[in-house]
């Protein structure tokens, strides 16, 4: 209205003040403060020497008003001099937003700037009023019906203004009732279960699922529509939707009117259009079938699969539309898939962005899509997956923009976000299983951005002292053959752990490994190594260990040959959420070694996504080992172990499985009866136990190692050592019940994990949280049998059963969190056993 008034005023003014035509000899501009005279002259479009009249001056004034820089414009004539007097619009010097939380200030300021309201721009009150109304509409869309926007404009010197926008966001209205009218096949309760919006319930304080938002309602309506269309109701329609607000604006009532219609079945399925690939190639992607209920979801999925198939042959911009032809009389549908392949597309360039540390060639060698070849959707997506599997990146995205000016060329642009792929650690600590820990390690899976893997570690605690260096080049050849080296020096001492076997080892060795790709998902690897091991027997060791050392000595040189097969289609290398991975390994101490044996292992990991950020993981690990040649058993220090992180959590590291057979010793006797015999009772198995004067749970032998029995009620009668001077009892032969786990040659482990996002953490790419159920144990088919007269009259091993007994599998549960930090991954686990048995260490 103001612009119209000014235009009429100008027309009137011109007709009075500048009624006659004249030639402009000069132009003067008055009232300018920030706007340059050049800007005025450019918009005014009248120059010195031009002949003007009132009509041309009016048109020039309109053009000047359209610049949106002036609040008022007046034209005057002084002889042949044209005078333009302007009043500039004020400039916004300050913009403050207060009271907003649901929408951030930055987001609000960006929106205001796009609408023409920002610091440095000219101020228009009409713009401010329009934006205030739009802000209120945005809050209403979020269910904040009582939101209020207040604006304050402060005039400042030099034609400037300051703006203050005060936001009262109010509260989000809660959903009091949702009513669906017109449904007969499915009940309200059944339909409302699929809605994101829910009426207020016990969990609403946490899930906020009762808070109304227009976008959520639109999404729920589409979900409702899909629910019916995927079950044959192709004529389903949402007739209307009403949203009512309570008088206090804190409650919302939703009414949805629907028309269900009838179920329609599929009568015929056809292909039409330009079929550039064999028809049978596309028909095998049919998800829908004749005579089954129509499903929009299956039609869409069929179209997507066909598009992907066409994309694999270079038809990147192909379209496939599944068009239903409805026969309302027979309640049947004919579905025709119209194929529009477009032109075959070729790749001009493959580009990478975001790899600030990793060299381009490391990414490029993972590509299956070649420059100059026709574009393949499958190969492009495989490149994305292979980059994710490297474990160097938090995320990988790929785009295929068309090359400008062409209709058959695209660029393939991969963008990556790098993450820490290595660690530098200095460790000082204490662990219950290992005592004090001191160590340092450097590990880099992407050494200097080359993709090579290198690690150097030095570790010392009460159990293990190790030095290790390894290096692996995954692309030793351009064909993807890998080569690696590993050198190590390792000392172990289990004498400080009461629940594992008491022995020490000192091992020095090294190996070289090669890996060969046999497909995009499979690799074969071979390892050749040599090691020297020196064994030291502890003071209290099981008979299995002492007899092995007696027979085979305490120094062993081994020449090892290993091979493995690995298959993987995991979606990423670090924290996968989808796909599977399997591996089989065989390790062999080859002839020429002091000890000849083999170990076979199988591992499998399966990930199944449930909903975004939620997945199920199933893990299995099996192992078997044995000796061959002159060795009829797996060396005890090569046994499989179970218990601890990475195994059965909730049980102490390596504490599960068979226990060793202790050698008998003479135990000091303090308490005797009136006849000088040791005082003892028998347990429920008839085994003698002491009254506390000697270790409990003991077996008694005579001086020759024979277990002496009698038929009296006392059970076992021990033979004891007498003092030769006075005949008193000095010692009674016995051995203490074993607590030393020695492992076994059979391993069975498995676990199920529910992977879930931690609340209040936006970036889940560096954190993994799980609820787990672990099961497993180690068993043996090689229970130790003493040599003749070593323990005379020996019958069975009291702590070892040959073979696998599934009843002995241990089960645990708990929660765990792994966090990738600047110093490496940190794992926190809380777990507890579910079927702990006597003797287990937890």
Coordinates of N, CA and C in Angstrom, one line a residue, residues 186-386:
X186 N -8.9 -54.2 10.5 CA -7.9 -54.1 11.6 C -8.4 -53.2 12.7
X187 N -8.2 -53.6 13.9 CA -8.7 -52.8 15.1 C -7.8 -51.6 15.3
X188 N -8.4 -50.6 16.1 CA -7.6 -49.4 16.4 C -6.3 -49.8 17.1
X189 N -6.4 -50.7 18.1 CA -5.2 -51.1 18.8 C -4.1 -51.6 17.9
X190 N -4.6 -52.4 16.9 CA -3.6 -53.1 16.0 C -2.9 -52.0 15.1
X191 N -3.7 -51.0 14.7 CA -3.2 -50.0 13.8 C -2.3 -49.0 14.6
X192 N -2.7 -48.6 15.8 CA -2.0 -47.6 16.5 C -0.6 -48.1 17.0
X193 N -0.4 -49.5 17.0 CA 0.9 -50.0 17.4 C 2.0 -49.6 16.4
X194 N 1.6 -49.4 15.1 CA 2.6 -49.0 14.1 C 2.9 -47.5 14.1
X195 N 2.1 -46.8 14.8 CA 2.3 -45.3 14.9 C 3.5 -44.9 15.7
X196 N 4.2 -43.9 15.3 CA 5.3 -43.3 16.1 C 4.7 -42.5 17.2
X197 N 3.6 -41.8 16.9 CA 2.9 -41.0 17.9 C 2.0 -41.9 18.8
X198 N 2.1 -41.7 20.1 CA 1.3 -42.5 21.0 C 0.6 -41.6 22.0
X199 N -0.5 -42.1 22.6 CA -1.0 -41.3 23.7 C -0.1 -41.5 24.9
X200 N -0.3 -40.6 25.9 CA 0.6 -40.6 27.0 C 0.5 -41.9 27.8
X201 N 1.7 -42.4 28.1 CA 1.9 -43.7 28.8 C 3.0 -43.6 29.7
X202 N 3.3 -44.8 30.4 CA 4.3 -44.8 31.4 C 5.7 -44.4 30.9
X203 N 6.0 -44.8 29.7 CA 7.4 -44.5 29.1 C 7.5 -43.2 28.4
X204 N 6.4 -42.4 28.3 CA 6.4 -41.2 27.6 C 7.4 -40.2 28.1
X205 N 7.7 -40.2 29.4 CA 8.6 -39.3 30.0 C 10.0 -39.5 29.4
X206 N 10.3 -40.7 29.0 CA 11.6 -41.0 28.4 C 11.6 -40.9 26.8
X207 N 10.6 -41.6 26.2 CA 10.5 -41.7 24.8 C 9.9 -40.5 24.1
X208 N 9.2 -39.7 24.9 CA 8.5 -38.5 24.3 C 7.6 -38.8 23.1
X209 N 7.1 -40.1 23.1 CA 6.3 -40.5 22.0 C 4.8 -39.9 22.1
X210 N 4.5 -39.2 23.1 CA 3.2 -38.6 23.2 C 3.2 -37.1 22.8
X211 N 4.4 -36.6 22.4 CA 4.5 -35.2 22.0 C 4.1 -35.0 20.5
X212 N 3.1 -34.2 20.3 CA 2.6 -34.0 18.9 C 3.6 -33.2 18.1
X213 N 3.7 -33.6 16.8 CA 4.4 -32.8 15.8 C 3.8 -33.2 14.5
X214 N 3.7 -32.1 13.6 CA 3.0 -32.3 12.4 C 3.7 -33.3 11.5
X215 N 5.1 -33.2 11.5 CA 5.9 -34.1 10.7 C 5.7 -35.6 11.1
X216 N 5.6 -35.8 12.4 CA 5.4 -37.2 12.9 C 4.1 -37.7 12.5
X217 N 3.1 -36.9 12.5 CA 1.7 -37.3 12.1 C 1.7 -37.6 10.6
X218 N 2.4 -36.8 9.8 CA 2.4 -37.1 8.4 C 3.1 -38.4 8.1
X219 N 4.2 -38.7 8.9 CA 4.9 -40.0 8.8 C 4.0 -41.1 9.2
X220 N 3.2 -41.0 10.3 CA 2.3 -42.0 10.7 C 1.2 -42.3 9.7
X221 N 0.7 -41.3 9.1 CA -0.3 -41.4 8.1 C 0.2 -42.2 6.9
X222 N 1.5 -42.0 6.5 CA 2.1 -42.7 5.4 C 2.3 -44.2 5.8
X223 N 2.7 -44.4 7.1 CA 2.9 -45.7 7.6 C 1.5 -46.5 7.5
X224 N 0.5 -45.8 7.9 CA -0.9 -46.4 7.9 C -1.2 -46.8 6.4
X225 N -1.0 -45.8 5.5 CA -1.3 -46.1 4.1 C -0.5 -47.3 3.6
X226 N 0.8 -47.4 3.9 CA 1.6 -48.5 3.5 C 1.1 -49.8 4.1
X227 N 0.7 -49.8 5.3 CA 0.2 -51.0 6.0 C -0.9 -51.6 5.2
X228 N -1.8 -50.8 4.8 CA -2.9 -51.4 4.0 C -2.5 -51.7 2.6
X229 N -1.7 -50.9 1.9 CA -1.3 -51.1 0.5 C -0.5 -52.4 0.4
X230 N 0.3 -52.7 1.5 CA 1.1 -53.9 1.4 C 0.4 -55.2 1.8
X231 N -0.9 -55.0 2.1 CA -1.7 -56.2 2.4 C -2.9 -56.3 1.4
X232 N -2.8 -55.8 0.3 CA -3.8 -56.0 -0.8 C -4.9 -54.9 -0.9
X233 N -4.9 -54.0 0.0 CA -6.0 -53.0 0.0 C -5.5 -51.8 -0.9
X234 N -5.5 -52.0 -2.2 CA -5.0 -51.0 -3.1 C -5.9 -49.8 -3.2
X235 N -7.2 -49.9 -2.9 CA -8.1 -48.8 -2.9 C -8.2 -48.1 -1.6
X236 N -7.3 -48.4 -0.6 CA -7.4 -47.8 0.7 C -7.1 -46.3 0.5
X237 N -7.8 -45.5 1.3 CA -7.7 -44.0 1.2 C -7.9 -43.4 2.6
X238 N -7.1 -42.4 2.9 CA -7.3 -41.6 4.1 C -8.2 -40.4 3.7
X239 N -9.5 -40.5 4.1 CA -10.4 -39.5 3.7 C -10.2 -38.1 4.3
X240 N -9.8 -38.0 5.6 CA -9.6 -36.7 6.2 C -8.9 -37.0 7.5
X241 N -8.3 -35.9 8.0 CA -7.6 -35.9 9.3 C -7.9 -34.6 10.0
X242 N -8.4 -34.8 11.3 CA -8.7 -33.6 12.1 C -7.8 -33.6 13.3
X243 N -7.2 -32.5 13.6 CA -6.4 -32.3 14.8 C -7.0 -31.2 15.7
X244 N -7.5 -31.6 16.8 CA -8.2 -30.6 17.7 C -7.3 -30.3 18.9
X245 N -7.3 -29.1 19.4 CA -6.4 -28.7 20.5 C -7.3 -28.3 21.6
X246 N -6.9 -28.7 22.8 CA -7.7 -28.4 24.0 C -7.7 -26.9 24.3
X247 N -8.6 -26.4 25.1 CA -8.7 -25.0 25.3 C -7.4 -24.4 26.0
X248 N -6.7 -25.2 26.8 CA -5.5 -24.7 27.4 C -4.3 -24.9 26.5
X249 N -4.5 -25.5 25.3 CA -3.4 -25.7 24.2 C -2.4 -26.7 24.7
X250 N -2.7 -27.5 25.6 CA -1.7 -28.5 26.1 C -2.1 -29.9 25.7
X251 N -3.2 -30.1 25.1 CA -3.7 -31.5 24.7 C -4.1 -31.5 23.3
X252 N -3.9 -32.6 22.6 CA -4.2 -32.8 21.2 C -5.1 -34.0 21.0
X253 N -6.1 -33.9 20.2 CA -7.0 -35.0 19.9 C -7.0 -35.2 18.3
X254 N -6.7 -36.4 17.9 CA -6.5 -36.7 16.5 C -7.6 -37.7 16.0
X255 N -8.2 -37.3 14.9 CA -9.2 -38.2 14.3 C -8.8 -38.4 12.9
X256 N -8.8 -39.7 12.5 CA -8.4 -40.1 11.1 C -9.5 -40.9 10.5
X257 N -10.1 -40.4 9.4 CA -11.2 -41.1 8.7 C -10.6 -41.8 7.5
X258 N -10.8 -43.1 7.5 CA -10.3 -44.0 6.4 C -11.4 -44.7 5.7
X259 N -11.0 -45.1 4.5 CA -11.8 -46.1 3.7 C -11.0 -47.2 3.3
X260 N -11.3 -48.4 3.8 CA -10.4 -49.6 3.6 C -10.5 -50.2 2.3
X261 N -11.6 -50.3 1.7 CA -11.8 -51.0 0.4 C -11.6 -52.5 0.6
X262 N -11.4 -53.2 -0.6 CA -11.4 -54.6 -0.6 C -9.9 -55.1 -0.9
X263 N -9.7 -56.4 -0.7 CA -8.4 -57.0 -1.0 C -8.3 -57.3 -2.5
X264 N -7.2 -56.9 -3.1 CA -7.0 -57.2 -4.6 C -5.9 -58.1 -4.7
X265 N -6.0 -59.1 -5.6 CA -4.9 -60.0 -5.9 C -4.3 -59.7 -7.2
X266 N -3.1 -60.2 -7.4 CA -2.3 -60.0 -8.6 C -2.7 -61.0 -9.7
X267 N -3.2 -60.6 -10.8 CA -3.6 -61.4 -11.9 C -2.5 -61.7 -12.9
X268 N -1.7 -60.7 -13.2 CA -0.7 -60.9 -14.3 C 0.5 -59.9 -14.0
X269 N 1.7 -60.3 -14.4 CA 2.9 -59.5 -14.3 C 3.6 -59.4 -15.6
X270 N 3.9 -58.2 -16.1 CA 4.4 -58.0 -17.4 C 5.6 -57.1 -17.4
X271 N 6.5 -57.2 -18.4 CA 7.6 -56.2 -18.6 C 7.3 -55.5 -19.9
X272 N 7.6 -54.2 -19.9 CA 7.4 -53.3 -21.1 C 8.5 -52.3 -21.2
X273 N 8.6 -51.7 -22.3 CA 9.7 -50.7 -22.5 C 10.9 -51.2 -23.2
X274 N 12.0 -50.5 -23.1 CA 13.2 -50.9 -23.8 C 14.0 -51.9 -23.0
X275 N 13.9 -53.1 -23.3 CA 14.6 -54.2 -22.5 C 16.0 -54.4 -23.1
X276 N 16.9 -53.7 -22.5 CA 18.3 -53.8 -23.0 C 19.1 -55.0 -22.5
X277 N 18.5 -55.6 -21.5 CA 19.1 -56.9 -20.9 C 18.1 -58.0 -21.2
X278 N 18.5 -59.2 -21.2 CA 17.5 -60.3 -21.4 C 16.4 -60.3 -20.5
X279 N 15.2 -60.5 -21.0 CA 14.0 -60.4 -20.2 C 14.0 -61.3 -19.0
X280 N 14.6 -62.6 -19.1 CA 14.6 -63.5 -18.0 C 15.5 -62.9 -16.9
X281 N 16.5 -62.1 -17.3 CA 17.4 -61.5 -16.2 C 16.6 -60.6 -15.3
X282 N 15.6 -59.9 -15.9 CA 14.8 -59.0 -15.1 C 13.7 -59.8 -14.3
X283 N 13.1 -60.8 -15.0 CA 12.0 -61.6 -14.4 C 12.4 -62.3 -13.1
X284 N 13.7 -62.6 -13.0 CA 14.2 -63.3 -11.8 C 14.2 -62.4 -10.5
X285 N 13.9 -61.1 -10.8 CA 13.9 -60.2 -9.6 C 12.4 -60.0 -9.2
X286 N 11.5 -60.7 -9.8 CA 10.1 -60.5 -9.3 C 10.0 -61.0 -7.8
X287 N 9.6 -60.1 -7.0 CA 9.2 -60.4 -5.6 C 7.8 -60.7 -5.5
X288 N 6.9 -60.1 -6.4 CA 5.5 -60.4 -6.3 C 5.2 -61.7 -7.1
X289 N 4.1 -62.3 -6.8 CA 3.7 -63.6 -7.5 C 2.3 -63.5 -7.9
X290 N 1.9 -64.2 -9.0 CA 0.5 -64.2 -9.4 C -0.3 -64.9 -8.3
X291 N -1.6 -64.4 -8.2 CA -2.6 -64.9 -7.3 C -2.3 -64.6 -5.8
X292 N -1.3 -63.8 -5.5 CA -1.1 -63.4 -4.1 C -1.6 -62.0 -4.0
X293 N -1.8 -61.6 -2.7 CA -2.3 -60.2 -2.5 C -1.3 -59.2 -3.0
X294 N -1.9 -58.1 -3.5 CA -1.1 -57.0 -4.0 C -0.3 -56.4 -2.8
X295 N 0.9 -56.0 -3.1 CA 1.8 -55.4 -2.1 C 2.6 -54.3 -2.8
X296 N 2.4 -53.0 -2.4 CA 3.1 -51.9 -2.9 C 4.6 -52.0 -2.6
X297 N 4.9 -52.5 -1.4 CA 6.3 -52.7 -1.0 C 7.0 -53.7 -1.9
X298 N 6.4 -54.8 -2.2 CA 7.0 -55.8 -3.1 C 7.2 -55.2 -4.5
X299 N 6.2 -54.4 -5.0 CA 6.3 -53.8 -6.3 C 7.5 -52.9 -6.3
X300 N 7.6 -52.0 -5.3 CA 8.7 -51.1 -5.2 C 10.1 -51.8 -5.1
X301 N 10.1 -52.8 -4.3 CA 11.4 -53.6 -4.2 C 11.8 -54.3 -5.5
X302 N 10.8 -54.8 -6.2 CA 11.1 -55.4 -7.5 C 11.6 -54.3 -8.5
X303 N 11.1 -53.1 -8.5 CA 11.6 -52.1 -9.4 C 13.0 -51.7 -9.0
X304 N 13.3 -51.6 -7.7 CA 14.6 -51.3 -7.2 C 15.7 -52.3 -7.6
X305 N 15.3 -53.6 -7.5 CA 16.2 -54.6 -7.9 C 16.5 -54.6 -9.4
X306 N 15.5 -54.3 -10.2 CA 15.7 -54.2 -11.7 C 16.6 -53.0 -12.0
X307 N 16.4 -51.9 -11.3 CA 17.2 -50.7 -11.6 C 18.7 -51.0 -11.2
X308 N 18.9 -51.8 -10.1 CA 20.2 -52.1 -9.8 C 20.8 -53.0 -10.8
X309 N 20.0 -54.0 -11.3 CA 20.6 -54.9 -12.4 C 20.9 -54.1 -13.6
X310 N 20.1 -53.1 -14.0 CA 20.5 -52.3 -15.2 C 21.7 -51.4 -14.9
X311 N 21.8 -50.9 -13.7 CA 22.9 -50.1 -13.3 C 24.2 -50.9 -13.4
X312 N 24.2 -52.2 -13.1 CA 25.4 -53.0 -13.2 C 25.9 -53.1 -14.7
X313 N 25.0 -52.8 -15.6 CA 25.5 -52.8 -17.0 C 25.7 -51.4 -17.6
X314 N 25.8 -50.5 -16.7 CA 26.1 -49.1 -17.2 C 24.9 -48.2 -17.3
X315 N 23.7 -48.7 -17.1 CA 22.6 -47.8 -17.2 C 22.3 -47.1 -15.9
X316 N 23.1 -46.2 -15.6 CA 23.1 -45.5 -14.2 C 21.8 -44.8 -14.0
X317 N 21.2 -44.2 -15.0 CA 20.0 -43.4 -14.8 C 18.7 -44.1 -15.3
X318 N 18.8 -45.4 -15.2 CA 17.6 -46.2 -15.6 C 16.4 -46.0 -14.6
X319 N 15.2 -46.1 -15.2 CA 14.0 -46.0 -14.4 C 13.1 -47.2 -14.7
X320 N 12.6 -47.8 -13.6 CA 11.6 -48.9 -13.7 C 10.4 -48.6 -12.8
X321 N 9.3 -48.4 -13.4 CA 8.1 -48.1 -12.7 C 7.1 -49.2 -12.8
X322 N 6.7 -49.7 -11.6 CA 5.7 -50.7 -11.5 C 4.3 -50.1 -11.5
X323 N 3.6 -50.2 -12.6 CA 2.3 -49.6 -12.8 C 1.2 -50.6 -12.6
X324 N 0.3 -50.4 -11.6 CA -0.8 -51.4 -11.4 C -2.0 -51.0 -12.3
X325 N -2.6 -51.9 -13.0 CA -3.9 -51.7 -13.7 C -5.0 -52.4 -12.9
X326 N -5.9 -51.7 -12.3 CA -6.8 -52.2 -11.4 C -8.1 -52.6 -12.1
X327 N -8.6 -53.8 -11.8 CA -9.9 -54.3 -12.3 C -10.8 -54.4 -11.1
X328 N -11.7 -53.3 -10.9 CA -12.5 -53.3 -9.7 C -13.6 -54.3 -9.7
X329 N -13.9 -54.8 -10.9 CA -15.0 -55.8 -11.0 C -14.6 -57.2 -10.4
X330 N -13.3 -57.6 -10.8 CA -12.8 -58.9 -10.4 C -11.9 -58.8 -9.2
X331 N -11.7 -57.5 -8.7 CA -10.8 -57.3 -7.6 C -9.4 -57.9 -7.8
X332 N -8.9 -57.6 -9.0 CA -7.6 -58.1 -9.4 C -6.7 -56.9 -10.0
X333 N -5.4 -57.2 -10.0 CA -4.5 -56.1 -10.5 C -3.5 -56.7 -11.4
X334 N -3.3 -56.1 -12.6 CA -2.2 -56.4 -13.5 C -1.1 -55.4 -13.3
X335 N 0.1 -55.9 -13.0 CA 1.3 -55.0 -12.8 C 2.2 -55.1 -14.0
X336 N 2.5 -53.9 -14.5 CA 3.4 -53.8 -15.7 C 4.6 -53.0 -15.2
X337 N 5.8 -53.6 -15.4 CA 7.0 -52.8 -15.1 C 7.6 -52.2 -16.4
X338 N 7.5 -50.9 -16.4 CA 8.0 -50.1 -17.6 C 9.4 -49.8 -17.4
X339 N 10.3 -50.2 -18.3 CA 11.7 -50.1 -18.2 C 12.2 -49.0 -19.1
X340 N 12.8 -47.9 -18.6 CA 13.4 -46.9 -19.3 C 14.9 -46.8 -19.0
X341 N 15.8 -47.5 -19.7 CA 17.2 -47.6 -19.3 C 18.0 -46.4 -19.5
X342 N 17.6 -45.5 -20.4 CA 18.4 -44.3 -20.7 C 19.7 -44.8 -21.5
X343 N 20.6 -43.8 -21.6 CA 21.8 -44.2 -22.3 C 22.8 -44.8 -21.4
X344 N 23.6 -45.7 -22.0 CA 24.7 -46.4 -21.2 C 25.7 -45.3 -20.7
X345 N 26.0 -45.3 -19.4 CA 26.9 -44.3 -18.8 C 28.3 -44.8 -18.6
X346 N 29.2 -43.9 -18.8 CA 30.7 -44.2 -18.6 C 31.2 -43.3 -17.5
X347 N 32.3 -43.8 -16.8 CA 32.9 -43.1 -15.7 C 34.0 -42.3 -16.3
X348 N 34.0 -41.0 -16.1 CA 35.1 -40.1 -16.5 C 36.2 -40.2 -15.5
X349 N 35.9 -39.9 -14.2 CA 36.9 -39.9 -13.2 C 36.4 -40.5 -11.9
X350 N 37.3 -41.1 -11.1 CA 37.0 -41.6 -9.7 C 37.8 -40.6 -8.8
X351 N 37.1 -39.9 -8.0 CA 37.7 -38.9 -7.1 C 37.5 -39.2 -5.7
X352 N 38.5 -38.7 -4.8 CA 38.4 -39.0 -3.4 C 38.6 -37.7 -2.7
X353 N 37.9 -37.5 -1.6 CA 37.9 -36.3 -0.7 C 37.9 -36.7 0.7
X354 N 38.5 -35.9 1.6 CA 38.5 -36.2 3.0 C 39.6 -37.0 3.5
X355 N 40.4 -37.6 2.6 CA 41.5 -38.5 3.1 C 42.8 -37.6 3.2
X356 N 42.8 -36.9 4.3 CA 43.9 -36.0 4.6 C 45.2 -36.7 4.9
X357 N 45.1 -37.9 5.6 CA 46.3 -38.6 5.9 C 46.5 -39.8 5.0
X358 N 45.5 -40.5 4.6 CA 45.6 -41.7 3.7 C 45.9 -41.3 2.3
X359 N 46.9 -41.9 1.7 CA 47.2 -41.6 0.3 C 46.1 -42.0 -0.6
X360 N 46.0 -41.3 -1.7 CA 45.0 -41.6 -2.7 C 45.1 -43.0 -3.3
X361 N 46.3 -43.5 -3.4 CA 46.5 -44.8 -4.0 C 46.0 -45.9 -3.1
X362 N 46.0 -45.7 -1.8 CA 45.5 -46.6 -0.9 C 44.0 -46.8 -1.1
X363 N 43.3 -45.7 -1.4 CA 41.9 -45.8 -1.7 C 41.6 -46.4 -3.1
X364 N 42.4 -45.9 -4.0 CA 42.2 -46.3 -5.4 C 42.4 -47.8 -5.7
X365 N 43.3 -48.4 -4.9 CA 43.5 -49.8 -5.2 C 42.4 -50.7 -4.7
X366 N 41.5 -50.1 -3.9 CA 40.3 -50.8 -3.4 C 39.1 -50.8 -4.4
X367 N 39.3 -49.9 -5.5 CA 38.2 -49.7 -6.4 C 38.1 -50.9 -7.4
X368 N 36.9 -51.3 -7.7 CA 36.6 -52.2 -8.7 C 36.1 -51.5 -10.0
X369 N 35.5 -50.3 -9.8 CA 35.0 -49.5 -10.9 C 36.2 -48.7 -11.5
X370 N 36.5 -48.9 -12.8 CA 37.6 -48.3 -13.4 C 37.2 -47.1 -14.2
X371 N 38.1 -46.1 -14.3 CA 37.8 -44.9 -15.1 C 37.8 -45.3 -16.6
X372 N 36.9 -44.8 -17.3 CA 36.8 -45.1 -18.7 C 35.9 -46.2 -19.0
X373 N 35.6 -47.1 -18.1 CA 34.6 -48.2 -18.3 C 33.2 -47.7 -18.0
X374 N 32.3 -48.6 -18.4 CA 30.9 -48.2 -18.2 C 30.6 -48.3 -16.7
X375 N 29.8 -47.5 -16.2 CA 29.5 -47.4 -14.8 C 28.7 -48.6 -14.3
X376 N 29.1 -49.2 -13.2 CA 28.4 -50.4 -12.6 C 28.0 -50.0 -11.2
X377 N 26.7 -50.0 -10.9 CA 26.2 -49.8 -9.6 C 26.9 -50.7 -8.6
X378 N 27.0 -52.0 -9.0 CA 27.5 -53.0 -8.1 C 29.0 -52.7 -7.7
X379 N 29.7 -52.3 -8.7 CA 31.2 -52.1 -8.5 C 31.4 -50.8 -7.7
X380 N 30.5 -49.8 -8.0 CA 30.6 -48.5 -7.2 C 30.3 -48.7 -5.8
X381 N 29.3 -49.5 -5.5 CA 28.9 -49.8 -4.1 C 29.9 -50.7 -3.4
X382 N 30.5 -51.6 -4.2 CA 31.6 -52.5 -3.7 C 32.8 -51.7 -3.2
X383 N 33.1 -50.6 -4.0 CA 34.2 -49.7 -3.6 C 33.9 -49.1 -2.3
X384 N 32.7 -48.6 -2.1 CA 32.3 -48.0 -0.8 C 32.5 -49.0 0.3
X385 N 32.0 -50.2 0.1 CA 32.1 -51.2 1.1 C 33.5 -51.6 1.5
X386 N 34.4 -51.7 0.4 CA 35.8 -52.1 0.6 C 36.5 -51.0 1.4

